[in-house]
Short mmCIF file of C-alpha atoms (C1' of nucleotides) in Angstrom, two decimals:
data_model
loop_
_atom_site.label_atom_id
_atom_site.label_comp_id
_atom_site.label_asym_id
_atom_site.label_seq_id
_atom_site.Cartn_x
_atom_site.Cartn_y
_atom_site.Cartn_z
CA MET A 181 -1.56 -4.39 9.67
CA THR A 182 -4.86 -4.13 11.55
CA ILE A 183 -7.75 -3.73 9.24
CA PRO A 184 -10.47 -1.10 9.65
CA HIS A 185 -13.27 -2.16 11.88
CA VAL A 186 -16.52 -2.46 10.06
CA GLY A 187 -19.79 -3.31 11.59
CA PRO A 188 -21.55 -6.12 9.76
CA PRO A 189 -22.32 -5.07 6.18
CA VAL A 190 -25.56 -3.11 5.93
CA ASP A 191 -27.92 -4.02 3.14
CA ALA A 192 -28.87 -0.55 1.94
CA GLN A 193 -30.57 -0.77 -1.44
CA THR A 194 -31.34 2.91 -1.80
CA ILE A 195 -29.91 6.22 -0.71
CA ASP A 196 -32.89 6.59 1.59
CA ASP A 197 -32.04 3.27 3.27
CA ALA A 198 -28.52 4.49 3.79
CA GLU A 199 -29.58 7.87 5.13
CA ALA A 200 -32.02 6.24 7.52
CA HIS A 201 -29.19 4.07 8.73
CA LEU A 202 -27.03 7.11 9.38
CA ARG A 203 -29.77 8.84 11.32
CA GLU A 204 -30.38 5.75 13.40
CA ARG A 205 -26.77 6.00 14.47
CA GLY A 206 -27.12 9.64 15.37
CA MET A 207 -24.98 10.63 12.40
CA ARG A 208 -25.88 13.63 10.31
CA VAL A 209 -26.94 13.49 6.73
CA SER A 210 -24.88 16.30 5.32
CA THR A 211 -24.68 17.47 1.75
CA ALA A 212 -21.25 15.95 1.41
CA ARG A 213 -22.43 12.58 2.67
CA ARG A 214 -25.46 12.58 0.44
CA LEU A 215 -23.23 13.31 -2.51
CA LEU A 216 -20.87 10.53 -1.51
CA LEU A 217 -23.77 8.10 -1.31
CA GLU A 218 -25.11 9.25 -4.66
CA THR A 219 -21.69 8.64 -6.14
CA LEU A 220 -21.40 5.16 -4.72
CA PHE A 221 -24.93 4.24 -5.73
CA ALA A 222 -24.28 5.52 -9.24
CA ALA A 223 -20.90 3.81 -9.56
CA GLU A 224 -20.69 0.59 -11.50
CA ARG A 225 -17.59 -0.58 -9.75
CA PRO A 226 -15.46 0.16 -6.72
CA LEU A 227 -13.88 3.59 -6.83
CA SER A 228 -10.82 5.22 -5.37
CA ALA A 229 -11.30 8.16 -3.03
CA GLU A 230 -9.90 10.38 -5.76
CA GLN A 231 -12.45 9.11 -8.26
CA ILE A 232 -15.20 9.70 -5.76
CA ALA A 233 -13.98 13.22 -5.07
CA ALA A 234 -13.90 13.83 -8.82
CA GLY A 235 -17.65 13.18 -8.90
CA LEU A 236 -17.71 10.40 -11.46
CA ASP A 237 -15.55 12.33 -13.93
CA GLY A 238 -17.55 15.48 -13.49
CA ARG A 239 -21.03 14.02 -13.79
CA LEU A 240 -21.47 15.00 -10.15
CA PRO A 241 -19.97 17.99 -8.36
CA ARG A 242 -16.42 17.63 -7.10
CA SER A 243 -15.93 17.03 -3.37
CA ASP A 244 -13.09 17.77 -1.03
CA LEU A 245 -10.76 14.80 -0.91
CA ALA A 246 -10.12 14.97 2.84
CA SER A 247 -13.85 14.97 3.51
CA VAL A 248 -14.29 12.05 1.18
CA TYR A 249 -11.75 10.06 3.15
CA ARG A 250 -13.35 11.07 6.44
CA ASN A 251 -16.78 10.14 5.21
CA LEU A 252 -15.69 6.88 3.70
CA GLU A 253 -14.24 5.96 7.04
CA ALA A 254 -17.39 7.02 8.88
CA LEU A 255 -19.63 5.09 6.52
CA GLU A 256 -17.36 2.09 6.66
CA GLN A 257 -17.58 2.08 10.42
CA VAL A 258 -21.35 1.83 10.34
CA GLY A 259 -21.19 -0.92 7.72
CA LEU A 260 -22.50 0.98 4.72
CA VAL A 261 -19.21 1.04 2.85
CA ARG A 262 -16.31 -1.30 2.55
CA HIS A 263 -12.95 -1.00 0.90
CA PHE A 264 -10.17 -3.26 -0.22
CA HIS A 265 -6.77 -3.05 -1.90
CA LEU A 266 -5.84 -4.40 -5.29
CA GLY A 267 -2.14 -4.74 -4.64
CA HIS A 268 -0.39 -1.40 -4.81
CA GLY A 269 -2.42 1.63 -5.68
CA PRO A 270 -5.19 3.42 -3.87
CA GLY A 271 -7.86 1.69 -1.82
CA LEU A 272 -11.10 0.96 -3.63
CA TYR A 273 -14.44 1.75 -2.03
CA ALA A 274 -17.91 0.44 -2.68
CA LEU A 275 -21.27 0.08 -0.98
CA ALA A 276 -21.15 -2.90 1.33
CA SER A 277 -24.47 -4.02 -0.16
CA ARG A 278 -22.87 -4.17 -3.59
CA GLN A 279 -19.39 -5.47 -3.06
CA THR A 280 -20.13 -8.79 -1.45
CA GLN A 281 -17.77 -10.87 -3.52
CA GLU A 282 -14.24 -11.90 -2.70
CA LEU A 283 -11.49 -11.30 -5.22
CA LEU A 284 -8.59 -13.03 -6.88
CA VAL A 285 -6.28 -10.70 -8.77
CA CYS A 286 -3.83 -11.56 -11.50
CA GLU A 287 -0.50 -9.96 -10.72
CA ARG A 288 0.49 -9.96 -14.34
CA CYS A 289 -2.53 -8.65 -16.25
CA ASP A 290 -4.52 -7.16 -13.37
CA ALA A 291 -7.56 -9.25 -14.21
CA VAL A 292 -9.91 -9.56 -11.26
CA LEU A 293 -11.82 -12.75 -10.60
CA ALA A 294 -14.77 -12.09 -8.32
CA VAL A 295 -16.33 -15.02 -6.51
CA ASP A 296 -19.50 -15.18 -4.49
CA PRO A 297 -19.49 -15.46 -0.74
CA GLY A 298 -18.95 -19.04 0.29
CA GLU A 299 -17.10 -20.08 -2.81
CA LEU A 300 -13.80 -19.68 -1.00
CA ASP A 301 -14.98 -21.62 2.01
CA PRO A 302 -13.19 -24.82 1.00
CA VAL A 303 -9.99 -22.82 0.71
CA ARG A 304 -10.56 -21.23 4.09
CA GLU A 305 -11.30 -24.65 5.52
CA ARG A 306 -8.06 -26.04 4.14
CA ILE A 307 -6.11 -23.15 5.70
CA ARG A 308 -7.92 -23.55 8.99
CA ALA A 309 -7.18 -27.26 9.09
CA ASP A 310 -3.54 -26.91 8.10
CA PHE A 311 -2.54 -23.76 9.95
CA ASP A 312 -5.23 -23.00 12.50
CA PHE A 313 -5.70 -19.68 10.79
CA GLU A 314 -8.92 -17.95 9.73
CA ALA A 315 -8.16 -16.54 6.31
CA ARG A 316 -10.14 -13.52 5.20
CA PHE A 317 -9.90 -12.38 1.62
CA VAL A 318 -12.11 -9.38 2.07
CA HIS A 319 -9.63 -6.61 2.59
CA PHE A 320 -6.68 -8.04 0.71
CA PRO A 321 -7.55 -10.37 -2.16
CA ILE A 322 -5.76 -13.47 -3.27
CA VAL A 323 -2.93 -12.61 -5.64
CA GLY A 324 -1.53 -14.85 -8.31
CA LEU A 325 -1.83 -15.66 -11.99
CA CYS A 326 -5.04 -16.02 -13.91
CA ALA A 327 -5.35 -19.06 -16.14
CA ARG A 328 -4.31 -17.17 -19.23
CA CYS A 329 -1.20 -15.63 -17.72
CA ALA A 330 -0.24 -18.83 -15.94
CA SER A 331 -0.09 -20.69 -19.24
CA ALA A 332 1.57 -17.85 -21.13
CA PRO A 333 5.32 -17.89 -21.70
CA ALA A 334 7.10 -16.16 -18.83
CA GLU A 335 7.50 -12.54 -19.80
CA ALA A 336 11.13 -11.44 -19.90
CA GLY A 337 11.39 -7.75 -19.10
CA GLU A 338 8.37 -7.69 -16.88
CA ALA A 339 8.19 -4.27 -15.32
CA ASP A 340 6.68 -3.20 -12.08
CA ARG A 341 3.47 -1.18 -12.17
CA MET B 162 -1.19 -4.44 -9.54
CA THR B 163 1.67 -6.08 -11.45
CA ILE B 164 4.35 -7.33 -9.16
CA PRO B 165 8.05 -6.62 -9.63
CA HIS B 166 9.79 -9.02 -11.86
CA VAL B 167 12.34 -11.11 -10.08
CA GLY B 168 14.55 -13.61 -11.70
CA PRO B 169 14.47 -16.94 -9.92
CA PRO B 170 15.74 -16.52 -6.34
CA VAL B 171 19.52 -16.66 -6.16
CA ASP B 172 21.03 -18.77 -3.43
CA ALA B 173 23.76 -16.43 -2.24
CA GLN B 174 25.09 -17.58 1.11
CA THR B 175 27.78 -14.95 1.45
CA ILE B 176 28.40 -11.39 0.39
CA ASP B 177 31.05 -12.70 -1.98
CA ASP B 178 28.48 -14.96 -3.63
CA ALA B 179 26.21 -11.98 -4.07
CA GLU B 180 28.94 -9.75 -5.43
CA ALA B 181 30.03 -12.41 -7.88
CA HIS B 182 26.45 -12.63 -9.04
CA LEU B 183 26.34 -8.90 -9.62
CA ARG B 184 29.55 -8.93 -11.62
CA GLU B 185 28.32 -11.81 -13.72
CA ARG B 186 25.42 -9.62 -14.71
CA GLY B 187 27.71 -6.75 -15.58
CA MET B 188 26.54 -4.79 -12.59
CA ARG B 189 28.98 -2.81 -10.51
CA VAL B 190 29.85 -3.58 -6.94
CA SER B 191 29.71 -0.13 -5.47
CA THR B 192 30.24 0.90 -1.89
CA ALA B 193 26.52 1.53 -1.50
CA ARG B 194 25.63 -1.91 -2.80
CA ARG B 195 28.18 -3.62 -0.64
CA LEU B 196 26.78 -1.81 2.36
CA LEU B 197 23.26 -2.80 1.40
CA LEU B 198 24.33 -6.41 1.12
CA GLU B 199 26.13 -6.25 4.47
CA THR B 200 22.97 -4.89 6.00
CA LEU B 201 20.77 -7.61 4.58
CA PHE B 202 23.23 -10.34 5.52
CA ALA B 203 23.44 -8.98 9.04
CA ALA B 204 19.68 -8.51 9.43
CA GLU B 205 17.75 -11.09 11.38
CA ARG B 206 14.49 -10.33 9.68
CA PRO B 207 13.09 -8.49 6.69
CA LEU B 208 13.67 -4.75 6.84
CA SER B 209 11.99 -1.69 5.43
CA ALA B 210 13.99 0.52 3.09
CA GLU B 211 14.10 3.12 5.85
CA GLN B 212 15.55 0.60 8.29
CA ILE B 213 18.14 -0.39 5.74
CA ALA B 214 19.07 3.23 5.09
CA ALA B 215 19.40 3.72 8.84
CA GLY B 216 22.15 1.10 8.85
CA LEU B 217 20.70 -1.26 11.40
CA ASP B 218 19.99 1.48 13.91
CA GLY B 219 23.40 3.01 13.45
CA ARG B 220 25.49 -0.13 13.67
CA LEU B 221 26.36 0.46 10.03
CA PRO B 222 26.74 3.81 8.27
CA ARG B 223 23.58 5.49 7.05
CA SER B 224 22.78 5.31 3.34
CA ASP B 225 20.80 7.55 1.08
CA LEU B 226 17.20 6.36 0.99
CA ALA B 227 16.70 6.92 -2.73
CA SER B 228 19.79 4.87 -3.49
CA VAL B 229 18.57 2.15 -1.17
CA TYR B 230 15.33 1.93 -3.12
CA ARG B 231 17.17 1.93 -6.41
CA ASN B 232 19.54 -0.76 -5.27
CA LEU B 233 16.84 -2.90 -3.74
CA GLU B 234 15.07 -2.82 -7.04
CA ALA B 235 18.25 -3.66 -8.94
CA LEU B 236 19.10 -6.55 -6.64
CA GLU B 237 15.54 -7.79 -6.74
CA GLN B 238 15.66 -7.86 -10.51
CA VAL B 239 18.65 -10.16 -10.49
CA GLY B 240 17.04 -12.38 -7.87
CA LEU B 241 19.25 -11.57 -4.88
CA VAL B 242 16.55 -9.73 -2.96
CA ARG B 243 12.84 -10.09 -2.60
CA HIS B 244 10.24 -8.00 -0.89
CA PHE B 245 6.69 -8.34 0.29
CA HIS B 246 4.00 -6.31 2.01
CA LEU B 247 2.52 -6.93 5.41
CA GLY B 248 -0.75 -5.17 4.78
CA HIS B 249 -0.36 -1.41 4.95
CA GLY B 250 3.02 -0.02 5.85
CA PRO B 251 6.30 -0.07 4.00
CA GLY B 252 7.53 -2.97 1.93
CA LEU B 253 9.86 -5.38 3.67
CA TYR B 254 13.05 -6.56 2.02
CA ALA B 255 15.23 -9.58 2.60
CA LEU B 256 17.80 -11.73 0.84
CA ALA B 257 16.02 -14.11 -1.47
CA SER B 258 18.17 -16.88 -0.05
CA ARG B 259 16.83 -16.17 3.41
CA GLN B 260 13.18 -15.30 2.98
CA THR B 261 11.92 -18.46 1.37
CA GLN B 262 8.84 -18.89 3.49
CA GLU B 263 5.31 -17.80 2.72
CA LEU B 264 3.37 -15.78 5.24
CA LEU B 265 0.00 -15.60 6.93
CA VAL B 266 -0.63 -12.38 8.82
CA CYS B 267 -3.13 -11.75 11.58
CA GLU B 268 -5.01 -8.58 10.81
CA ARG B 269 -5.83 -8.02 14.46
CA CYS B 270 -2.56 -8.61 16.32
CA ASP B 271 -0.10 -8.48 13.41
CA ALA B 272 1.26 -11.91 14.26
CA VAL B 273 3.03 -13.47 11.30
CA LEU B 274 2.87 -17.16 10.64
CA ALA B 275 5.68 -18.25 8.33
CA VAL B 276 5.37 -21.54 6.54
CA ASP B 277 7.91 -23.43 4.51
CA PRO B 278 7.72 -23.67 0.74
CA GLY B 279 5.29 -26.38 -0.22
CA GLU B 280 3.18 -26.20 2.89
CA LEU B 281 0.66 -24.04 1.09
CA ASP B 282 0.55 -26.32 -1.93
CA PRO B 283 -2.72 -27.99 -0.88
CA VAL B 284 -4.29 -24.55 -0.61
CA ARG B 285 -2.93 -23.55 -4.00
CA GLU B 286 -4.19 -26.81 -5.41
CA ARG B 287 -7.68 -26.17 -4.05
CA ILE B 288 -7.69 -22.69 -5.61
CA ARG B 289 -6.40 -24.03 -8.90
CA ALA B 290 -9.07 -26.71 -8.99
CA ASP B 291 -11.90 -24.40 -8.01
CA PHE B 292 -11.00 -21.22 -9.88
CA ASP B 293 -8.34 -22.09 -12.41
CA PHE B 294 -6.10 -19.59 -10.71
CA GLU B 295 -2.46 -19.93 -9.62
CA ALA B 296 -2.33 -18.32 -6.21
CA ARG B 297 0.99 -16.89 -5.13
CA PHE B 298 1.41 -15.77 -1.55
CA VAL B 299 4.91 -14.51 -2.01
CA HIS B 300 4.38 -10.83 -2.53
CA PHE B 301 1.12 -10.39 -0.66
CA PRO B 302 0.58 -12.81 2.21
CA ILE B 303 -2.64 -14.42 3.35
CA VAL B 304 -4.49 -12.12 5.73
CA GLY B 305 -6.91 -13.20 8.41
CA LEU B 306 -7.08 -14.05 12.07
CA CYS B 307 -4.61 -16.13 14.00
CA ALA B 308 -6.01 -18.84 16.25
CA ARG B 309 -5.81 -16.70 19.33
CA CYS B 310 -7.55 -13.68 17.83
CA ALA B 311 -10.13 -15.81 16.07
CA SER B 312 -11.28 -17.25 19.37
CA ALA B 313 -11.05 -13.96 21.26
CA PRO B 314 -14.19 -11.89 21.85
CA ALA B 315 -14.70 -9.47 18.96
CA GLU B 316 -13.04 -6.23 19.88
CA ALA B 317 -15.42 -3.28 19.98
CA GLY B 318 -13.65 -0.07 19.05
CA GLU B 319 -11.14 -1.68 16.76
CA ALA B 320 -9.21 1.05 15.05
CA ASP B 321 -7.46 1.12 11.74
CA ARG B 322 -3.68 1.38 11.80
"C1'" DT C 148 37.69 7.15 -20.20
"C1'" DT C 149 33.21 5.87 -20.30
"C1'" DT C 150 29.21 4.05 -18.35
"C1'" DT C 151 27.11 3.09 -14.13
"C1'" DT C 152 25.92 4.61 -9.82
"C1'" DT C 153 25.56 7.97 -6.23
"C1'" DG C 154 23.72 11.70 -3.23
"C1'" DC C 155 20.79 15.36 -2.81
"C1'" DA C 156 16.72 17.70 -3.72
"C1'" DA C 157 12.41 17.71 -5.26
"C1'" DA C 158 8.25 15.67 -6.40
"C1'" DA C 159 4.64 12.15 -6.66
"C1'" DC C 160 1.27 9.53 -4.52
"C1'" DC C 161 -2.04 8.22 -1.10
"C1'" DT C 162 -3.88 9.39 3.25
"C1'" DT C 163 -4.39 11.88 7.66
"C1'" DT C 164 -4.71 15.92 10.66
"C1'" DG C 165 -5.51 20.75 12.51
"C1'" DC C 166 -8.44 24.26 12.56
"C1'" DA C 167 -11.66 27.91 11.85
"C1'" DG C 168 -15.99 28.31 9.90
"C1'" DT C 169 -20.52 26.19 8.56
"C1'" DT C 170 -24.55 23.45 9.12
"C1'" DG C 171 -27.86 19.88 10.43
"C1'" DG C 172 -30.99 18.69 13.88
"C1'" DC D 40 -27.93 26.67 19.96
"C1'" DC D 41 -24.18 23.39 19.64
"C1'" DA D 42 -22.14 19.20 18.49
"C1'" DA D 43 -21.10 17.26 14.11
"C1'" DC D 44 -19.33 18.18 9.92
"C1'" DT D 45 -17.01 20.79 6.14
"C1'" DG D 46 -13.33 22.84 3.28
"C1'" DC D 47 -8.80 24.23 2.99
"C1'" DA D 48 -4.19 23.90 3.91
"C1'" DA D 49 -0.63 21.57 5.60
"C1'" DA D 50 1.80 17.58 6.83
"C1'" DG D 51 2.88 12.51 7.09
"C1'" DG D 52 4.67 8.21 5.24
"C1'" DT D 53 6.36 5.70 1.34
"C1'" DT D 54 8.41 5.62 -3.05
"C1'" DT D 55 10.09 7.71 -7.42
"C1'" DT D 56 12.62 10.88 -10.42
"C1'" DG D 57 15.97 14.45 -12.31
"C1'" DC D 58 20.43 15.70 -12.45
"C1'" DA D 59 25.14 16.94 -11.77
"C1'" DA D 60 29.02 14.89 -9.41
"C1'" DA D 61 31.57 10.72 -8.23
"C1'" DA D 62 33.38 6.26 -8.83
"C1'" DA D 63 33.72 1.51 -10.82
"C1'" DA D 64 35.64 -1.04 -14.49
#
DNA sequence: TTTTTTGCAAAACCTTTGCAGTTGG
DNA sequence: CCAACTGCAAAGGTTTTGCAAAAAA
């Protein structure tokens, strides 16, 4: 394992905030980075690198996928971006200022339950007390069954993704 | 997401048990499957498909990787095998009768804390009470920091895997 | 004999890397 | 000008799929 290092999340509310942050770190504000930031600011929910490269289904110009990955990593390192994994499938990226919630994902219907920071503290506390372990649900969410699926009859031929 | 369907874990203590189980289901006991079972019975810990195909570093004959994946899936469907993910990296497979514990993984040092069935029930109960969600830590473990890493000074240039 | 399973090859999928050329500061 | 960054192409790691040949029952 070993999760990407991210500086503390940066609270950038605008593209200008984000660009200022980059410059403060001596990083360049290139066309590709500006476009990536535009995409993330315009996005309503976390996106895969592929979706970002696709420019919001064509509403923005397409970017090179390798550069997108490189830039996502760069921006994540300075705390502007964060990403997480919803089980299998590609990583999902969002502005750190937007994606502050922690997630619980239903493994049957893929429903995502997003909870505000702190709401999982009692759970973390229980784990700390019982196992001397600091659980973090930021990069890999909690997986299980949502209320609806948990009470539904066990599906017979349940297929993998 | 959507996790592979597995029948209830089958308590096969020997290869013969496992083979009987296959025959009961109308599945064939082929050379490749027998070899896969031998490998899993001989393994001391969960293995990646690649490790299984490699025949325990050459102690057993090499198998075809595609067949290994197909057979792991088949055996998982009848409950003889289960697999899980330790963060990024390949899935890890074990006999369902062996790998009954749930896991907590340190995202910094990769240490794995294995706990017996039931030990996480208070945590699950807390999550159920707070979020009406049935957490399962079987396929994706709990990720966080082990005691040692949690108390260690925050590493500076922490790299992704 | 017939249906399942195999082995090989190829592809799919997500992500990273090498490198020569471009660009931001 | 020159280090940082880009785009392209290629490769890396994991898993899946197509298909003709082989083998289990």
